[in-house]
Amino acid sequence: MSSKSNACIVGIYEHPLRVAPNHTVAQLHAEVARGALLDAGLSLNDVDGYFCAGDAPGMGPVSMVDYLGLKKVNYLDSSDIGGASYLAHINHAARAIAQGQCKVALITLAGRPKSEGSSGTQVRSQHASAPDFAFEKPYSPAPLNTYAMCAMRHMFEFGTTSEQLAWIKVAASAHAQHNPHALLREVLTVEDVLSSPMIADPLHRADCCVVTDSGGAVIVVHPDIAKSLKRPVVQMLGAAESAKGQMGGKVDLTYSGVAWTGPRAFAEAGITPKQIRYASIYDSFTITVLIQLEDLGFCKKGEGGRFVEHGQLIAGKGSLAFNTDGGGLCNNHPANRGGMTKIIEAVRQLRGEAHPAVQIPNLEFALASGIGGALGTRHGAATLIMGRVS
């Protein structure tokens, strides 16, 4: 069943903390839930659908419904495709609402990787029963080296350069300077990025996202409820999700699962990439952004480097503004899962609530896209197309 016109985003909240040593993960979930409900003008008693992923503590939705005091929930979803989970949850909530399964869906994310010492240089824990464990664990795949592998392959295939990747970080920093909550607010140059330490060739430290504690929440409702609220309304227009793995050893490192989700989301929304002037693109690393831009159809495969050069992703300068909050590269990467913040900034832009220095005027459509897992091994992918309701 199509999600088009059957669901609206009416509440958003991003936790202002980037380091939260005195919070529990459950407490962060509760605070972002409260913030999003206040933003929407709703209460816990209105929520009848709850969505969370692997960052939720305990038994996931079972524990969190109890902890949050949700009394009327009759629809639960704990789908987990890593950092793209929350993009997928919007899709699932929209379809659940369309089918009459719920009317007010709450989606939450929270985590404390900064306080707990998480790093992209560490091999992520993997259950020994995972089918790929015995084949990959001996080679110690960490997020950083698997993404560097993709960047190196893209450079080999298409001539992409480190300077071109650096322009993505430059754009993120140009936006982050206007965000008082951003972890990194210093405006960088291409030279600054290239002079930062090499972490995994060809990725420099500045090519990598921040690690933060924090969280976020979104409220998705039936259109009839949206009409009754005194808040700007953002409508779901198209959505898709997928997964990409090693494909029996035939994997191509130069594209992501967004190559499948992007076209499907655009088709459902009935618009094209040329109609998008703002995009929230998951930016765990600069190469993550470049590959997704190609996969989404903003440029042809192999032309991403030229597409992002010379500030083309900076609001008010290029044809496509991206991550105007500073994104995961400079602002916030809560729980090492950046999909939630991508939704939140896209909604801010459509509402006209982004910082005036980066707000895209008269914005009609916005896109949020991301992957979850590792670009170089296996990942989930999801894409959302949203529109402003006049």
JSON list of N, CA and C in Angstrom, two decimals, residues 265-292:
[
{"chain": "A", "resi": 265, "resn": "ALA", "atom": "N", "xyz": [11.70, 5.51, -4.39]},
{"chain": "A", "resi": 265, "resn": "ALA", "atom": "CA", "xyz": [11.09, 6.59, -3.62]},
{"chain": "A", "resi": 265, "resn": "ALA", "atom": "C", "xyz": [10.67, 7.74, -4.54]},
{"chain": "A", "resi": 266, "resn": "PHE", "atom": "N", "xyz": [11.53, 8.08, -5.49]},
{"chain": "A", "resi": 266, "resn": "PHE", "atom": "CA", "xyz": [11.17, 9.14, -6.44]},
{"chain": "A", "resi": 266, "resn": "PHE", "atom": "C", "xyz": [9.95, 8.74, -7.27]},
{"chain": "A", "resi": 267, "resn": "ALA", "atom": "N", "xyz": [9.89, 7.48, -7.68]},
{"chain": "A", "resi": 267, "resn": "ALA", "atom": "CA", "xyz": [8.76, 7.02, -8.48]},
{"chain": "A", "resi": 267, "resn": "ALA", "atom": "C", "xyz": [7.46, 7.11, -7.69]},
{"chain": "A", "resi": 268, "resn": "GLU", "atom": "N", "xyz": [7.49, 6.73, -6.43]},
{"chain": "A", "resi": 268, "resn": "GLU", "atom": "CA", "xyz": [6.28, 6.79, -5.61]},
{"chain": "A", "resi": 268, "resn": "GLU", "atom": "C", "xyz": [5.86, 8.24, -5.39]},
{"chain": "A", "resi": 269, "resn": "ALA", "atom": "N", "xyz": [6.85, 9.12, -5.19]},
{"chain": "A", "resi": 269, "resn": "ALA", "atom": "CA", "xyz": [6.54, 10.53, -4.96]},
{"chain": "A", "resi": 269, "resn": "ALA", "atom": "C", "xyz": [6.09, 11.24, -6.23]},
{"chain": "A", "resi": 270, "resn": "GLY", "atom": "N", "xyz": [6.44, 10.71, -7.38]},
{"chain": "A", "resi": 270, "resn": "GLY", "atom": "CA", "xyz": [6.07, 11.33, -8.64]},
{"chain": "A", "resi": 270, "resn": "GLY", "atom": "C", "xyz": [6.87, 12.57, -8.97]},
{"chain": "A", "resi": 271, "resn": "ILE", "atom": "N", "xyz": [8.10, 12.65, -8.47]},
{"chain": "A", "resi": 271, "resn": "ILE", "atom": "CA", "xyz": [8.98, 13.77, -8.80]},
{"chain": "A", "resi": 271, "resn": "ILE", "atom": "C", "xyz": [10.34, 13.22, -9.20]},
{"chain": "A", "resi": 272, "resn": "THR", "atom": "N", "xyz": [11.25, 14.10, -9.59]},
{"chain": "A", "resi": 272, "resn": "THR", "atom": "CA", "xyz": [12.59, 13.70, -10.03]},
{"chain": "A", "resi": 272, "resn": "THR", "atom": "C", "xyz": [13.65, 14.41, -9.18]},
{"chain": "A", "resi": 273, "resn": "PRO", "atom": "N", "xyz": [14.89, 13.93, -9.23]},
{"chain": "A", "resi": 273, "resn": "PRO", "atom": "CA", "xyz": [15.96, 14.60, -8.47]},
{"chain": "A", "resi": 273, "resn": "PRO", "atom": "C", "xyz": [16.11, 16.08, -8.82]},
{"chain": "A", "resi": 274, "resn": "LYS", "atom": "N", "xyz": [15.78, 16.48, -10.02]},
{"chain": "A", "resi": 274, "resn": "LYS", "atom": "CA", "xyz": [15.92, 17.88, -10.42]},
{"chain": "A", "resi": 274, "resn": "LYS", "atom": "C", "xyz": [15.00, 18.81, -9.62]},
{"chain": "A", "resi": 275, "resn": "GLN", "atom": "N", "xyz": [13.96, 18.23, -9.00]},
{"chain": "A", "resi": 275, "resn": "GLN", "atom": "CA", "xyz": [13.03, 19.04, -8.21]},
{"chain": "A", "resi": 275, "resn": "GLN", "atom": "C", "xyz": [13.44, 19.16, -6.75]},
{"chain": "A", "resi": 276, "resn": "ILE", "atom": "N", "xyz": [14.53, 18.51, -6.38]},
{"chain": "A", "resi": 276, "resn": "ILE", "atom": "CA", "xyz": [15.02, 18.56, -5.00]},
{"chain": "A", "resi": 276, "resn": "ILE", "atom": "C", "xyz": [16.10, 19.63, -4.87]},
{"chain": "A", "resi": 277, "resn": "ARG", "atom": "N", "xyz": [15.87, 20.60, -3.98]},
{"chain": "A", "resi": 277, "resn": "ARG", "atom": "CA", "xyz": [16.87, 21.64, -3.73]},
{"chain": "A", "resi": 277, "resn": "ARG", "atom": "C", "xyz": [17.54, 21.49, -2.38]},
{"chain": "A", "resi": 278, "resn": "TYR", "atom": "N", "xyz": [16.96, 20.63, -1.52]},
{"chain": "A", "resi": 278, "resn": "TYR", "atom": "CA", "xyz": [17.60, 20.31, -0.25]},
{"chain": "A", "resi": 278, "resn": "TYR", "atom": "C", "xyz": [17.57, 18.80, -0.05]},
{"chain": "A", "resi": 279, "resn": "ALA", "atom": "N", "xyz": [18.70, 18.24, 0.41]},
{"chain": "A", "resi": 279, "resn": "ALA", "atom": "CA", "xyz": [18.80, 16.81, 0.68]},
{"chain": "A", "resi": 279, "resn": "ALA", "atom": "C", "xyz": [19.58, 16.56, 1.97]},
{"chain": "A", "resi": 280, "resn": "SER", "atom": "N", "xyz": [19.01, 15.74, 2.83]},
{"chain": "A", "resi": 280, "resn": "SER", "atom": "CA", "xyz": [19.73, 15.23, 4.00]},
{"chain": "A", "resi": 280, "resn": "SER", "atom": "C", "xyz": [20.36, 13.90, 3.60]},
{"chain": "A", "resi": 281, "resn": "ILE", "atom": "N", "xyz": [21.67, 13.87, 3.54]},
{"chain": "A", "resi": 281, "resn": "ILE", "atom": "CA", "xyz": [22.38, 12.67, 3.08]},
{"chain": "A", "resi": 281, "resn": "ILE", "atom": "C", "xyz": [23.23, 12.13, 4.22]},
{"chain": "A", "resi": 282, "resn": "TYR", "atom": "N", "xyz": [23.05, 10.86, 4.54]},
{"chain": "A", "resi": 282, "resn": "TYR", "atom": "CA", "xyz": [23.81, 10.24, 5.62]},
{"chain": "A", "resi": 282, "resn": "TYR", "atom": "C", "xyz": [25.30, 10.42, 5.35]},
{"chain": "A", "resi": 283, "resn": "ASP", "atom": "N", "xyz": [25.99, 11.02, 6.31]},
{"chain": "A", "resi": 283, "resn": "ASP", "atom": "CA", "xyz": [27.39, 11.40, 6.11]},
{"chain": "A", "resi": 283, "resn": "ASP", "atom": "C", "xyz": [28.28, 10.83, 7.19]},
{"chain": "A", "resi": 284, "resn": "SER", "atom": "N", "xyz": [28.33, 9.51, 7.29]},
{"chain": "A", "resi": 284, "resn": "SER", "atom": "CA", "xyz": [29.26, 8.88, 8.21]},
{"chain": "A", "resi": 284, "resn": "SER", "atom": "C", "xyz": [30.70, 9.18, 7.80]},
{"chain": "A", "resi": 285, "resn": "PHE", "atom": "N", "xyz": [30.93, 9.27, 6.50]},
{"chain": "A", "resi": 285, "resn": "PHE", "atom": "CA", "xyz": [32.21, 9.67, 5.92]},
{"chain": "A", "resi": 285, "resn": "PHE", "atom": "C", "xyz": [31.91, 10.46, 4.66]},
{"chain": "A", "resi": 286, "resn": "THR", "atom": "N", "xyz": [32.88, 11.20, 4.18]},
{"chain": "A", "resi": 286, "resn": "THR", "atom": "CA", "xyz": [32.64, 11.98, 2.96]},
{"chain": "A", "resi": 286, "resn": "THR", "atom": "C", "xyz": [32.30, 11.08, 1.78]},
{"chain": "A", "resi": 287, "resn": "ILE", "atom": "N", "xyz": [32.92, 9.91, 1.69]},
{"chain": "A", "resi": 287, "resn": "ILE", "atom": "CA", "xyz": [32.65, 9.02, 0.57]},
{"chain": "A", "resi": 287, "resn": "ILE", "atom": "C", "xyz": [31.22, 8.51, 0.62]},
{"chain": "A", "resi": 288, "resn": "THR", "atom": "N", "xyz": [30.63, 8.39, 1.81]},
{"chain": "A", "resi": 288, "resn": "THR", "atom": "CA", "xyz": [29.24, 7.95, 1.94]},
{"chain": "A", "resi": 288, "resn": "THR", "atom": "C", "xyz": [28.31, 8.91, 1.23]},
{"chain": "A", "resi": 289, "resn": "VAL", "atom": "N", "xyz": [28.60, 10.20, 1.36]},
{"chain": "A", "resi": 289, "resn": "VAL", "atom": "CA", "xyz": [27.77, 11.23, 0.72]},
{"chain": "A", "resi": 289, "resn": "VAL", "atom": "C", "xyz": [27.93, 11.16, -0.79]},
{"chain": "A", "resi": 290, "resn": "LEU", "atom": "N", "xyz": [29.15, 11.13, -1.25]},
{"chain": "A", "resi": 290, "resn": "LEU", "atom": "CA", "xyz": [29.41, 11.16, -2.69]},
{"chain": "A", "resi": 290, "resn": "LEU", "atom": "C", "xyz": [28.73, 9.99, -3.41]},
{"chain": "A", "resi": 291, "resn": "ILE", "atom": "N", "xyz": [28.85, 8.80, -2.86]},
{"chain": "A", "resi": 291, "resn": "ILE", "atom": "CA", "xyz": [28.26, 7.63, -3.51]},
{"chain": "A", "resi": 291, "resn": "ILE", "atom": "C", "xyz": [26.74, 7.71, -3.51]},
{"chain": "A", "resi": 292, "resn": "GLN", "atom": "N", "xyz": [26.15, 8.19, -2.40]},
{"chain": "A", "resi": 292, "resn": "GLN", "atom": "CA", "xyz": [24.69, 8.31, -2.37]},
{"chain": "A", "resi": 292, "resn": "GLN", "atom": "C", "xyz": [24.17, 9.36, -3.36]}
]
